[in-house]
Amino acid sequence: MRSLHHALLGLAFAASTAEAQQEPPRRLDLAPDSTRPAAVEAARDTTGPRWASSQELRNRFVRDQTALGFGLYAPAFAVMVANDGVTGTAGYLVMAGGSFFAAAELSRRMRITEARHLLSTGMAIRGGGSALLIASQSGMDRKPAAAVTLLGGLAGTASGLGFGGGLTGGEAAATLFGHDLAWITAFGLTLAGDPDPFDSTGVDKTSSAVAWTAAGIGGYFAGRLYAGAVPHNVTVGDVQTLWLGATIGALGGGAAIASSSPSDETVALALLGSAWLGTIAAERTIVRRYDHTRSEGNLVALGGGAGAIMGMGIGVLIAGSADRGESMTLGFATAGAVAGVAMAERYLQPGRDAGRLAWLDRLTIRPGALAAAAARTPGRHALVQFTF
């Protein structure tokens, strides 16, 4: 009994030490003791999908930020500081290498969750890309354009780390999806009014770029609102199926107009409208029913792609040189994609949607607290914790 008593005390002490290494979110504790040391009071629980952090997530964050350093930060910094080839090369090398050490140090000081990883990477790419687009469309000089691009990328990373602190991975993925869908919608509507928005006629180039960026920013909030307002759970894999639905919808819209010699405006509106219909169909038939993991979402997309390829082959064989061969081929491709998704779902059998019971993932029960309380260990020992 004495050895068991000591083992329980050691287990409780190890659990409290692990807690003390992180900073706590808002939570409700139900504990038998009202006293708690200040060091333990400042602890943050990192259990559950919303708050979980791991070495793997830290590694992914450092990896992706280093890749952004080589592909976004360093080129922009090199152009910004370059007076000749030597200074440009030196600037690139300094920023590219420094991005690794900056990301590693940041991951050591900040809790990197899946949401923070997704948003910091995704918003950096979108921020830098939007800044570069506006700068190029407005005719800005090379160095100011590079500075704006660098600031856009860094601001995107900082925003992702800030906004991702209280989100799940699915909520973060939905936020990025909302940006992209809103941006594509604004771009498609612009094409419907001006087939070439990048020339000097028609819609003003700078105004178009600003409008697309503004639509994307609004899409961030719309995507976050969607993930938080729907009665069902939204995972990263679910958001991947939304993209798949939009792609299949656009493929079907292309099949409807491919053989009718449509105008550019008709093509833009048909593809945009059908992509929205495909997104809504995927949300209602797949996302509401299941909770897909990231790997399951990839396999569902792979099944849809394989079905589309098979359908396209069948369409080519049947249509031959028929006048309406394009529509027939794309129609079979669309049908094959839908069948491929259905077969992939049947093969995977993903878990049922957690719905409103997803909050149980934020409920933590600590049996070790009973041992600590029984041993009369000083401090406050939480039996039940709910993170919100």
PDB file of N, CA and C in Angstrom, residues 254-256 258-259 311-312 314-320 322-335:
ATOM      1  N   GLY A 254     -19.441  23.537 -66.673  1.00  0.00           N
ATOM      2  CA  GLY A 254     -18.745  23.527 -67.955  1.00  0.00           C
ATOM      3  C   GLY A 254     -19.381  22.579 -68.935  1.00  0.00           C
ATOM      4  N   ALA A 255     -19.869  21.433 -68.439  1.00  0.00           N
ATOM      5  CA  ALA A 255     -20.532  20.480 -69.329  1.00  0.00           C
ATOM      6  C   ALA A 255     -21.805  21.062 -69.930  1.00  0.00           C
ATOM      7  N   ALA A 256     -22.493  21.906 -69.162  1.00  0.00           N
ATOM      8  CA  ALA A 256     -23.755  22.460 -69.641  1.00  0.00           C
ATOM      9  C   ALA A 256     -23.578  23.460 -70.778  1.00  0.00           C
ATOM     10  N   ALA A 258     -20.421  23.815 -72.697  1.00  0.00           N
ATOM     11  CA  ALA A 258     -19.199  23.622 -73.484  1.00  0.00           C
ATOM     12  C   ALA A 258     -19.446  23.604 -74.980  1.00  0.00           C
ATOM     13  N   SER A 259     -20.548  23.048 -75.410  1.00  0.00           N
ATOM     14  CA  SER A 259     -20.791  22.883 -76.847  1.00  0.00           C
ATOM     15  C   SER A 259     -21.700  23.947 -77.440  1.00  0.00           C
ATOM     16  N   GLY A 311     -14.743   8.761 -66.161  1.00  0.00           N
ATOM     17  CA  GLY A 311     -15.896   9.287 -66.891  1.00  0.00           C
ATOM     18  C   GLY A 311     -15.494  10.026 -68.144  1.00  0.00           C
ATOM     19  N   MET A 312     -14.400  10.770 -68.074  1.00  0.00           N
ATOM     20  CA  MET A 312     -13.925  11.486 -69.253  1.00  0.00           C
ATOM     21  C   MET A 312     -13.513  10.517 -70.355  1.00  0.00           C
ATOM     22  N   ILE A 314     -14.711   7.476 -70.823  1.00  0.00           N
ATOM     23  CA  ILE A 314     -15.943   6.911 -71.394  1.00  0.00           C
ATOM     24  C   ILE A 314     -16.604   7.915 -72.327  1.00  0.00           C
ATOM     25  N   GLY A 315     -16.615   9.194 -71.929  1.00  0.00           N
ATOM     26  CA  GLY A 315     -17.222  10.215 -72.785  1.00  0.00           C
ATOM     27  C   GLY A 315     -16.520  10.346 -74.118  1.00  0.00           C
ATOM     28  N   VAL A 316     -15.189  10.266 -74.101  1.00  0.00           N
ATOM     29  CA  VAL A 316     -14.439  10.358 -75.361  1.00  0.00           C
ATOM     30  C   VAL A 316     -14.755   9.172 -76.256  1.00  0.00           C
ATOM     31  N   LEU A 317     -14.851   7.984 -75.669  1.00  0.00           N
ATOM     32  CA  LEU A 317     -15.150   6.793 -76.466  1.00  0.00           C
ATOM     33  C   LEU A 317     -16.542   6.861 -77.079  1.00  0.00           C
ATOM     34  N   ILE A 318     -17.491   7.367 -76.319  1.00  0.00           N
ATOM     35  CA  ILE A 318     -18.873   7.410 -76.818  1.00  0.00           C
ATOM     36  C   ILE A 318     -19.065   8.556 -77.795  1.00  0.00           C
ATOM     37  N   ALA A 319     -18.541   9.728 -77.459  1.00  0.00           N
ATOM     38  CA  ALA A 319     -18.780  10.908 -78.287  1.00  0.00           C
ATOM     39  C   ALA A 319     -18.044  10.825 -79.613  1.00  0.00           C
ATOM     40  N   GLY A 320     -16.823  10.346 -79.607  1.00  0.00           N
ATOM     41  CA  GLY A 320     -16.052  10.308 -80.840  1.00  0.00           C
ATOM     42  C   GLY A 320     -15.872  11.701 -81.413  1.00  0.00           C
ATOM     43  N   ALA A 322     -18.453  13.591 -82.413  1.00  0.00           N
ATOM     44  CA  ALA A 322     -19.781  14.216 -82.431  1.00  0.00           C
ATOM     45  C   ALA A 322     -19.671  15.713 -82.216  1.00  0.00           C
ATOM     46  N   ASP A 323     -20.664  16.440 -82.725  1.00  0.00           N
ATOM     47  CA  ASP A 323     -20.639  17.896 -82.629  1.00  0.00           C
ATOM     48  C   ASP A 323     -20.663  18.364 -81.180  1.00  0.00           C
ATOM     49  N   ARG A 324     -21.359  17.631 -80.321  1.00  0.00           N
ATOM     50  CA  ARG A 324     -21.472  18.039 -78.924  1.00  0.00           C
ATOM     51  C   ARG A 324     -20.582  17.174 -78.025  1.00  0.00           C
ATOM     52  N   GLY A 325     -19.420  16.784 -78.559  1.00  0.00           N
ATOM     53  CA  GLY A 325     -18.531  15.909 -77.807  1.00  0.00           C
ATOM     54  C   GLY A 325     -18.015  16.522 -76.538  1.00  0.00           C
ATOM     55  N   GLU A 326     -17.769  17.849 -76.525  1.00  0.00           N
ATOM     56  CA  GLU A 326     -17.224  18.479 -75.321  1.00  0.00           C
ATOM     57  C   GLU A 326     -18.185  18.369 -74.155  1.00  0.00           C
ATOM     58  N   SER A 327     -19.448  18.681 -74.397  1.00  0.00           N
ATOM     59  CA  SER A 327     -20.436  18.602 -73.322  1.00  0.00           C
ATOM     60  C   SER A 327     -20.629  17.173 -72.847  1.00  0.00           C
ATOM     61  N   MET A 328     -20.640  16.235 -73.787  1.00  0.00           N
ATOM     62  CA  MET A 328     -20.821  14.837 -73.405  1.00  0.00           C
ATOM     63  C   MET A 328     -19.639  14.339 -72.565  1.00  0.00           C
ATOM     64  N   THR A 329     -18.452  14.691 -72.993  1.00  0.00           N
ATOM     65  CA  THR A 329     -17.261  14.255 -72.252  1.00  0.00           C
ATOM     66  C   THR A 329     -17.239  14.837 -70.851  1.00  0.00           C
ATOM     67  N   LEU A 330     -17.494  16.153 -70.744  1.00  0.00           N
ATOM     68  CA  LEU A 330     -17.505  16.786 -69.426  1.00  0.00           C
ATOM     69  C   LEU A 330     -18.663  16.278 -68.568  1.00  0.00           C
ATOM     70  N   GLY A 331     -19.788  15.953 -69.214  1.00  0.00           N
ATOM     71  CA  GLY A 331     -20.914  15.411 -68.467  1.00  0.00           C
ATOM     72  C   GLY A 331     -20.587  14.057 -67.858  1.00  0.00           C
ATOM     73  N   PHE A 332     -19.951  13.184 -68.646  1.00  0.00           N
ATOM     74  CA  PHE A 332     -19.526  11.893 -68.099  1.00  0.00           C
ATOM     75  C   PHE A 332     -18.474  12.077 -67.015  1.00  0.00           C
ATOM     76  N   ALA A 333     -17.595  13.058 -67.193  1.00  0.00           N
ATOM     77  CA  ALA A 333     -16.582  13.322 -66.168  1.00  0.00           C
ATOM     78  C   ALA A 333     -17.240  13.755 -64.865  1.00  0.00           C
ATOM     79  N   THR A 334     -18.270  14.595 -64.960  1.00  0.00           N
ATOM     80  CA  THR A 334     -18.978  15.034 -63.756  1.00  0.00           C
ATOM     81  C   THR A 334     -19.666  13.868 -63.065  1.00  0.00           C
ATOM     82  N   ALA A 335     -20.356  13.039 -63.872  1.00  0.00           N
ATOM     83  CA  ALA A 335     -21.028  11.873 -63.296  1.00  0.00           C
ATOM     84  C   ALA A 335     -20.013  10.917 -62.673  1.00  0.00           C
TER      85      ALA A 335
END
